[in-house]
mmCIF file of C-alpha atoms in Angstrom:
data_model
loop_
_atom_site.group_PDB
_atom_site.id
_atom_site.type_symbol
_atom_site.label_atom_id
_atom_site.label_comp_id
_atom_site.label_asym_id
_atom_site.label_seq_id
_atom_site.Cartn_x
_atom_site.Cartn_y
_atom_site.Cartn_z
ATOM 1 C CA MET A 176 151.998 30.990 86.289
ATOM 2 C CA THR A 177 150.137 28.331 88.234
ATOM 3 C CA SER A 178 147.005 27.060 86.503
ATOM 4 C CA SER A 179 143.655 27.070 88.298
ATOM 5 C CA ARG A 180 141.946 24.879 85.693
ATOM 6 C CA LEU A 181 139.108 22.851 87.165
ATOM 7 C CA ILE A 182 139.205 19.070 86.980
ATOM 8 C CA ARG A 183 135.920 17.228 87.325
ATOM 9 C CA ARG A 184 135.985 13.764 88.821
ATOM 10 C CA PRO A 185 133.235 11.161 88.421
ATOM 11 C CA ALA A 186 130.461 11.322 90.995
ATOM 12 C CA ILE A 187 129.637 8.285 93.118
ATOM 13 C CA SER A 188 126.309 6.761 92.169
ATOM 14 C CA ALA A 189 123.257 6.768 94.409
ATOM 15 C CA THR A 190 123.221 2.961 94.245
ATOM 16 C CA ALA A 191 126.775 2.806 95.555
ATOM 17 C CA ALA A 192 125.931 5.287 98.287
ATOM 18 C CA ARG A 193 122.995 3.213 99.479
ATOM 19 C CA ALA A 194 125.001 0.000 99.296
ATOM 20 C CA THR A 195 127.733 1.353 101.576
ATOM 21 C CA ARG A 196 125.495 3.195 104.036
ATOM 22 C CA PRO A 197 126.541 2.200 107.577
ATOM 23 C CA ASP A 198 124.374 1.160 110.477
ATOM 24 C CA ARG A 199 122.616 4.245 111.863
ATOM 25 C CA ASP A 200 123.230 3.259 115.494
ATOM 26 C CA ALA A 201 126.974 3.215 114.821
ATOM 27 C CA LEU A 202 126.824 6.681 113.275
ATOM 28 C CA ASP A 203 124.819 8.069 116.199
ATOM 29 C CA SER A 204 127.111 6.622 118.885
ATOM 30 C CA ARG A 205 127.191 8.965 121.884
ATOM 31 C CA ALA A 206 130.612 7.619 122.839
ATOM 32 C CA GLY A 207 131.932 8.432 119.379
ATOM 33 C CA PHE A 208 130.643 11.993 119.527
ATOM 34 C CA ALA A 209 132.075 12.444 123.022
ATOM 35 C CA ALA A 210 135.520 11.320 121.853
ATOM 36 C CA ILE A 211 135.483 13.749 118.935
ATOM 37 C CA MET A 212 134.305 16.633 121.095
ATOM 38 C CA ARG A 213 137.024 16.028 123.713
ATOM 39 C CA ARG A 214 139.540 16.564 120.916
ATOM 40 C CA MET A 215 137.659 19.643 119.695
ATOM 41 C CA ASP A 216 137.915 21.504 123.028
ATOM 42 C CA PRO A 217 141.589 22.541 122.629
ATOM 43 C CA ILE A 218 140.925 23.312 118.961
ATOM 44 C CA ALA A 219 138.163 25.716 119.979
ATOM 45 C CA ARG A 220 140.508 27.362 122.489
ATOM 46 C CA ASP A 221 143.178 27.864 119.823
ATOM 47 C CA TYR A 222 140.641 29.447 117.490
ATOM 48 C CA ASP A 223 139.415 31.697 120.308
ATOM 49 C CA ALA A 224 142.981 32.990 120.627
ATOM 50 C CA LEU A 225 143.401 33.284 116.849
ATOM 51 C CA ALA A 226 140.070 34.965 116.159
ATOM 52 C CA PRO A 227 141.107 38.663 115.955
ATOM 53 C CA ALA A 228 144.220 37.982 113.840
ATOM 54 C CA TYR A 229 142.353 35.466 111.660
ATOM 55 C CA ALA A 230 139.601 37.988 110.958
ATOM 56 C CA ARG A 231 142.115 40.682 109.995
ATOM 57 C CA ALA A 232 144.054 38.344 107.699
ATOM 58 C CA LEU A 233 141.354 36.331 105.951
ATOM 59 C CA SER A 234 138.036 38.187 105.959
ATOM 60 C CA ASP A 235 138.644 39.384 102.379
ATOM 61 C CA GLU A 236 140.170 36.155 101.028
ATOM 62 C CA LEU A 237 137.311 35.447 98.581
ATOM 63 C CA THR A 238 138.223 38.628 96.698
ATOM 64 C CA HIS A 239 141.294 36.797 95.384
ATOM 65 C CA LYS A 240 139.649 33.417 94.651
ATOM 66 C CA PRO A 241 137.367 33.520 91.584
ATOM 67 C CA MET A 242 136.686 29.778 91.527
ATOM 68 C CA ASP A 243 135.535 29.835 95.156
ATOM 69 C CA ARG A 244 133.229 32.770 94.467
ATOM 70 C CA ALA A 245 131.666 31.039 91.454
ATOM 71 C CA TRP A 246 131.192 27.759 93.342
ATOM 72 C CA LEU A 247 129.620 29.511 96.327
ATOM 73 C CA THR A 248 127.406 31.691 94.124
ATOM 74 C CA ASP A 249 126.069 28.567 92.419
ATOM 75 C CA PHE A 250 125.334 27.061 95.838
ATOM 76 C CA ALA A 251 123.545 30.210 97.016
ATOM 77 C CA SER A 252 121.436 30.258 93.852
ATOM 78 C CA ARG A 253 120.361 26.668 94.440
ATOM 79 C CA MET A 254 119.553 27.337 98.070
ATOM 80 C CA ALA A 255 117.573 30.437 97.107
ATOM 81 C CA GLY A 256 115.403 28.250 94.873
ATOM 82 C CA ARG A 257 117.003 29.351 91.616
ATOM 83 C CA GLY A 258 118.553 26.838 89.266
ATOM 84 C CA LEU A 259 117.059 23.817 91.022
ATOM 85 C CA GLY A 260 115.089 22.585 88.050
ATOM 86 C CA GLU A 261 111.427 21.618 88.008
ATOM 87 C CA GLY A 262 110.544 19.802 91.213
ATOM 88 C CA ALA A 263 114.177 19.511 92.315
ATOM 89 C CA GLY A 264 113.835 21.951 95.181
ATOM 90 C CA ARG A 265 110.501 20.748 96.532
ATOM 91 C CA GLY A 266 110.656 20.607 100.328
ATOM 92 C CA LEU A 267 113.998 22.404 100.510
ATOM 93 C CA VAL A 268 112.805 26.002 100.455
ATOM 94 C CA ASP A 269 110.405 28.045 102.579
ATOM 95 C CA ASP A 270 107.456 30.120 101.391
ATOM 96 C CA ALA A 271 109.864 32.888 100.392
ATOM 97 C CA GLY A 272 111.751 30.402 98.215
ATOM 98 C CA ARG A 273 114.783 30.077 100.484
ATOM 99 C CA GLY A 274 115.944 27.161 102.623
ATOM 100 C CA LEU A 275 118.125 27.649 105.706
ATOM 101 C CA VAL A 276 121.827 27.112 105.000
ATOM 102 C CA GLY A 277 124.438 26.450 107.678
ATOM 103 C CA ASP A 278 128.045 27.586 107.266
ATOM 104 C CA LEU A 279 130.033 25.039 109.296
ATOM 105 C CA GLY A 280 133.183 26.456 110.842
ATOM 106 C CA CYS A 281 132.163 29.931 109.732
ATOM 107 C CA GLY A 282 135.064 31.671 111.470
ATOM 108 C CA PRO A 283 134.711 35.473 111.200
ATOM 109 C CA GLY A 284 131.673 35.064 108.953
ATOM 110 C CA HIS A 285 132.984 36.136 105.556
ATOM 111 C CA VAL A 286 131.679 33.075 103.686
ATOM 112 C CA THR A 287 128.350 33.355 105.525
ATOM 113 C CA ALA A 288 128.098 36.988 104.433
ATOM 114 C CA PHE A 289 129.064 36.193 100.838
ATOM 115 C CA LEU A 290 126.374 33.516 100.551
ATOM 116 C CA ALA A 291 123.794 35.801 102.160
ATOM 117 C CA SER A 292 124.629 38.550 99.663
ATOM 118 C CA ALA A 293 124.045 36.013 96.873
ATOM 119 C CA GLY A 294 120.535 35.249 98.160
ATOM 120 C CA ALA A 295 120.888 32.352 100.616
ATOM 121 C CA ARG A 296 119.202 32.398 104.047
ATOM 122 C CA MET A 297 122.249 31.876 106.248
ATOM 123 C CA LEU A 298 123.229 30.769 109.732
ATOM 124 C CA GLY A 299 126.936 30.810 110.634
ATOM 125 C CA LEU A 300 128.082 28.006 112.964
ATOM 126 C CA ASP A 301 131.390 27.538 114.784
ATOM 127 C CA ILE A 302 132.734 25.772 117.879
ATOM 128 C CA SER A 303 134.794 28.862 118.753
ATOM 129 C CA ALA A 304 133.018 31.555 120.758
ATOM 130 C CA GLY A 305 135.816 33.945 119.820
ATOM 131 C CA MET A 306 135.206 33.419 116.118
ATOM 132 C CA ILE A 307 131.463 33.883 116.569
ATOM 133 C CA ALA A 308 132.116 37.159 118.411
ATOM 134 C CA GLU A 309 134.194 38.373 115.443
ATOM 135 C CA ALA A 310 131.478 37.281 112.999
ATOM 136 C CA ARG A 311 128.706 39.049 114.911
ATOM 137 C CA ALA A 312 130.754 42.248 115.135
ATOM 138 C CA ALA A 313 131.566 42.234 111.414
ATOM 139 C CA HIS A 314 128.111 41.183 110.198
ATOM 140 C CA PRO A 315 125.475 42.432 112.678
ATOM 141 C CA GLY A 316 122.613 41.741 110.278
ATOM 142 C CA LEU A 317 123.329 37.995 110.099
ATOM 143 C CA ASP A 318 122.771 35.145 112.551
ATOM 144 C CA PHE A 319 125.600 33.149 114.140
ATOM 145 C CA GLU A 320 125.646 30.375 116.759
ATOM 146 C CA VAL A 321 128.269 28.532 118.786
ATOM 147 C CA VAL A 322 127.472 24.914 117.860
ATOM 148 C CA ASP A 323 129.272 21.570 118.064
ATOM 149 C CA LEU A 324 128.566 18.257 116.338
ATOM 150 C CA ARG A 325 126.307 17.001 119.118
ATOM 151 C CA GLU A 326 124.038 20.026 118.796
ATOM 152 C CA LEU A 327 124.089 19.782 115.009
ATOM 153 C CA ALA A 328 122.830 16.187 115.076
ATOM 154 C CA ALA A 329 120.309 16.934 117.842
ATOM 155 C CA ARG A 330 118.120 18.962 115.457
ATOM 156 C CA PRO A 331 117.302 16.687 112.513
ATOM 157 C CA ALA A 332 116.354 18.152 109.137
ATOM 158 C CA ARG A 333 117.029 21.729 110.274
ATOM 159 C CA PHE A 334 118.923 22.733 107.126
ATOM 160 C CA SER A 335 118.343 22.677 103.381
ATOM 161 C CA GLY A 336 122.065 23.090 102.806
ATOM 162 C CA LEU A 337 125.376 22.950 104.643
ATOM 163 C CA VAL A 338 128.764 24.218 103.524
ATOM 164 C CA ALA A 339 132.137 23.458 105.122
ATOM 165 C CA MET A 340 134.945 25.601 103.724
ATOM 166 C CA TYR A 341 138.123 23.974 105.061
ATOM 167 C CA SER A 342 136.429 23.210 108.391
ATOM 168 C CA LEU A 343 136.846 19.406 108.175
ATOM 169 C CA ILE A 344 140.639 19.618 108.311
ATOM 170 C CA HIS A 345 140.965 18.941 112.046
ATOM 171 C CA LEU A 346 139.141 15.588 111.902
ATOM 172 C CA THR A 347 141.053 12.306 111.786
ATOM 173 C CA PRO A 348 140.208 9.753 109.059
ATOM 174 C CA GLY A 349 138.297 7.763 111.684
ATOM 175 C CA GLU A 350 136.283 10.772 112.857
ATOM 176 C CA LEU A 351 135.369 12.129 109.439
ATOM 177 C CA PRO A 352 132.541 9.684 108.512
ATOM 178 C CA GLN A 353 130.787 10.187 111.857
ATOM 179 C CA ALA A 354 131.054 13.973 111.609
ATOM 180 C CA LEU A 355 129.601 13.801 108.105
ATOM 181 C CA ALA A 356 126.824 11.533 109.381
ATOM 182 C CA ALA A 357 125.899 14.280 111.877
ATOM 183 C CA CYS A 358 125.709 16.687 108.948
ATOM 184 C CA ARG A 359 123.439 14.309 107.071
ATOM 185 C CA VAL A 360 121.091 14.066 110.061
ATOM 186 C CA ALA A 361 120.936 17.875 110.186
ATOM 187 C CA LEU A 362 119.936 18.109 106.506
ATOM 188 C CA ARG A 363 116.457 17.677 105.100
ATOM 189 C CA PRO A 364 116.100 14.704 102.730
ATOM 190 C CA GLY A 365 117.585 15.798 99.427
ATOM 191 C CA GLY A 366 119.487 18.653 101.077
ATOM 192 C CA GLU A 367 122.821 19.730 99.636
ATOM 193 C CA PHE A 368 126.214 19.484 101.322
ATOM 194 C CA ARG A 369 129.327 21.210 100.000
ATOM 195 C CA ALA A 370 132.861 21.042 101.338
ATOM 196 C CA ALA A 371 136.309 22.271 100.345
ATOM 197 C CA VAL A 372 139.501 20.583 101.553
ATOM 198 C CA HIS A 373 143.257 20.613 100.973
ATOM 199 C CA LEU A 374 144.662 17.679 98.986
ATOM 200 C CA GLY A 375 147.918 15.985 99.898
ATOM 201 C CA GLU A 376 149.393 13.799 102.622
ATOM 202 C CA GLY A 377 150.091 14.306 106.289
ATOM 203 C CA VAL A 378 149.235 16.897 108.925
ATOM 204 C CA LEU A 379 150.645 20.431 108.994
ATOM 205 C CA ARG A 380 151.544 21.606 112.512
ATOM 206 C CA PRO A 381 152.697 25.234 112.566
ATOM 207 C CA GLU A 382 153.886 26.498 115.945
ATOM 208 C CA ALA A 383 152.129 29.832 115.435
ATOM 209 C CA LEU A 384 149.851 31.714 113.027
ATOM 210 C CA TRP A 385 149.976 35.521 112.747
ATOM 211 C CA GLY A 386 152.182 35.529 115.828
ATOM 212 C CA VAL A 387 149.725 33.535 117.963
ATOM 213 C CA PRO A 388 151.092 30.233 119.402
ATOM 214 C CA ILE A 389 148.854 27.262 118.538
ATOM 215 C CA SER A 390 148.755 23.483 118.778
ATOM 216 C CA LEU A 391 146.441 22.992 115.790
ATOM 217 C CA GLY A 392 147.008 20.310 113.165
ATOM 218 C CA PHE A 393 145.745 20.879 109.620
ATOM 219 C CA ARG A 394 145.148 17.600 107.783
ATOM 220 C CA LEU A 395 145.644 17.203 104.052
ATOM 221 C CA MET A 396 143.300 14.653 102.458
ATOM 222 C CA ALA A 397 144.050 12.071 99.798
ATOM 223 C CA GLU A 398 142.203 12.387 96.499
ATOM 224 C CA GLY A 399 138.868 10.614 96.796
ATOM 225 C CA GLU A 400 138.969 10.453 100.611
ATOM 226 C CA LEU A 401 136.226 13.006 101.195
ATOM 227 C CA GLU A 402 134.011 11.476 98.534
ATOM 228 C CA ALA A 403 134.402 8.018 100.090
ATOM 229 C CA ALA A 404 133.644 9.353 103.573
ATOM 230 C CA LEU A 405 130.524 11.126 102.317
ATOM 231 C CA THR A 406 129.337 7.927 100.687
ATOM 232 C CA ALA A 407 129.982 5.995 103.911
ATOM 233 C CA ALA A 408 127.875 8.571 105.761
ATOM 234 C CA GLY A 409 124.932 8.004 103.416
ATOM 235 C CA PHE A 410 125.356 10.890 100.969
ATOM 236 C CA GLU A 411 125.209 10.725 97.185
ATOM 237 C CA VAL A 412 128.221 12.552 95.752
ATOM 238 C CA THR A 413 127.124 14.562 92.709
ATOM 239 C CA GLU A 414 130.240 16.557 91.786
ATOM 240 C CA SER A 415 133.924 16.763 92.626
ATOM 241 C CA LEU A 416 136.230 19.532 91.383
ATOM 242 C CA THR A 417 139.916 20.177 91.930
ATOM 243 C CA ARG A 418 142.087 23.211 91.283
ATOM 244 C CA ALA A 419 145.660 24.345 91.736
ATOM 245 C CA PRO A 420 146.399 26.887 94.471
ATOM 246 C CA TYR A 421 146.262 30.582 93.691
ATOM 247 C CA PRO A 422 149.885 31.792 93.876
ATOM 248 C CA GLU A 423 150.784 34.292 96.586
ATOM 249 C CA VAL A 424 147.195 34.145 97.901
ATOM 250 C CA GLU A 425 146.888 30.904 99.871
ATOM 251 C CA TYR A 426 148.776 27.879 101.148
ATOM 252 C CA PRO A 427 150.232 26.060 98.089
ATOM 253 C CA SER A 428 148.117 22.896 98.235
ATOM 254 C CA ARG A 429 145.748 21.567 95.614
ATOM 255 C CA ARG A 430 142.096 22.074 96.541
ATOM 256 C CA CYS A 431 139.072 19.796 96.222
ATOM 257 C CA TYR A 432 135.441 20.983 96.170
ATOM 258 C CA VAL A 433 132.796 18.302 96.631
ATOM 259 C CA THR A 434 129.013 18.523 96.317
ATOM 260 C CA ALA A 435 126.746 15.808 97.727
ATOM 261 C CA ARG A 436 123.052 15.176 98.341
ATOM 262 C CA ALA A 437 121.552 13.833 101.570
#
């Protein structure tokens, strides 16, 4: 049986993060954003086409992934003002004790709904209007928006937390730091960012998913790549976990779960 034992990797220090922080003008380059978004347009169209089948296939995936549920529950508790420690959450929560959390690449909204049920004040975000339509239909009591990176960076300090569950996998190595910089701009100082990615090498290019033809590429990341990109974008990485895939539940790649502070 495949093990799902967690492996903790050393966090990158705040000093190192500050030392490698890039020039802000370079991170905020309009030309850079425009280039990324031109590549995102066909990706959004593919996800529009995939949305109904994706929702049917994956809306209950967390049921079979205990590590993901525990990691997300911990995040929701922190964003709800619980478990932050004395003074740690100051400025990150509203008068009700909850800061706004964005679910980046929310798809049909199942992670958004899980975090909301665990106490977080959620907003689901996706570049695909089709996915947002599925999310709104499945979770009418929650808020969802069609948002791209430009709009994310245009509203500084909007969020206390952001989570990206496998939604960074379409970015090239060159695009990743700038996309993460947009996330950092969107977070309040001290806000928390969490992301899960596939580990490995190369780009997977299936011709179809659930019978729907696509042109999507799904990038596997090298160990330490996400942590380095977060540091380059000005974050302080506080935790990195890895696990083996759950057999017969998901694609058989190792997974990495990274937590960072803006």
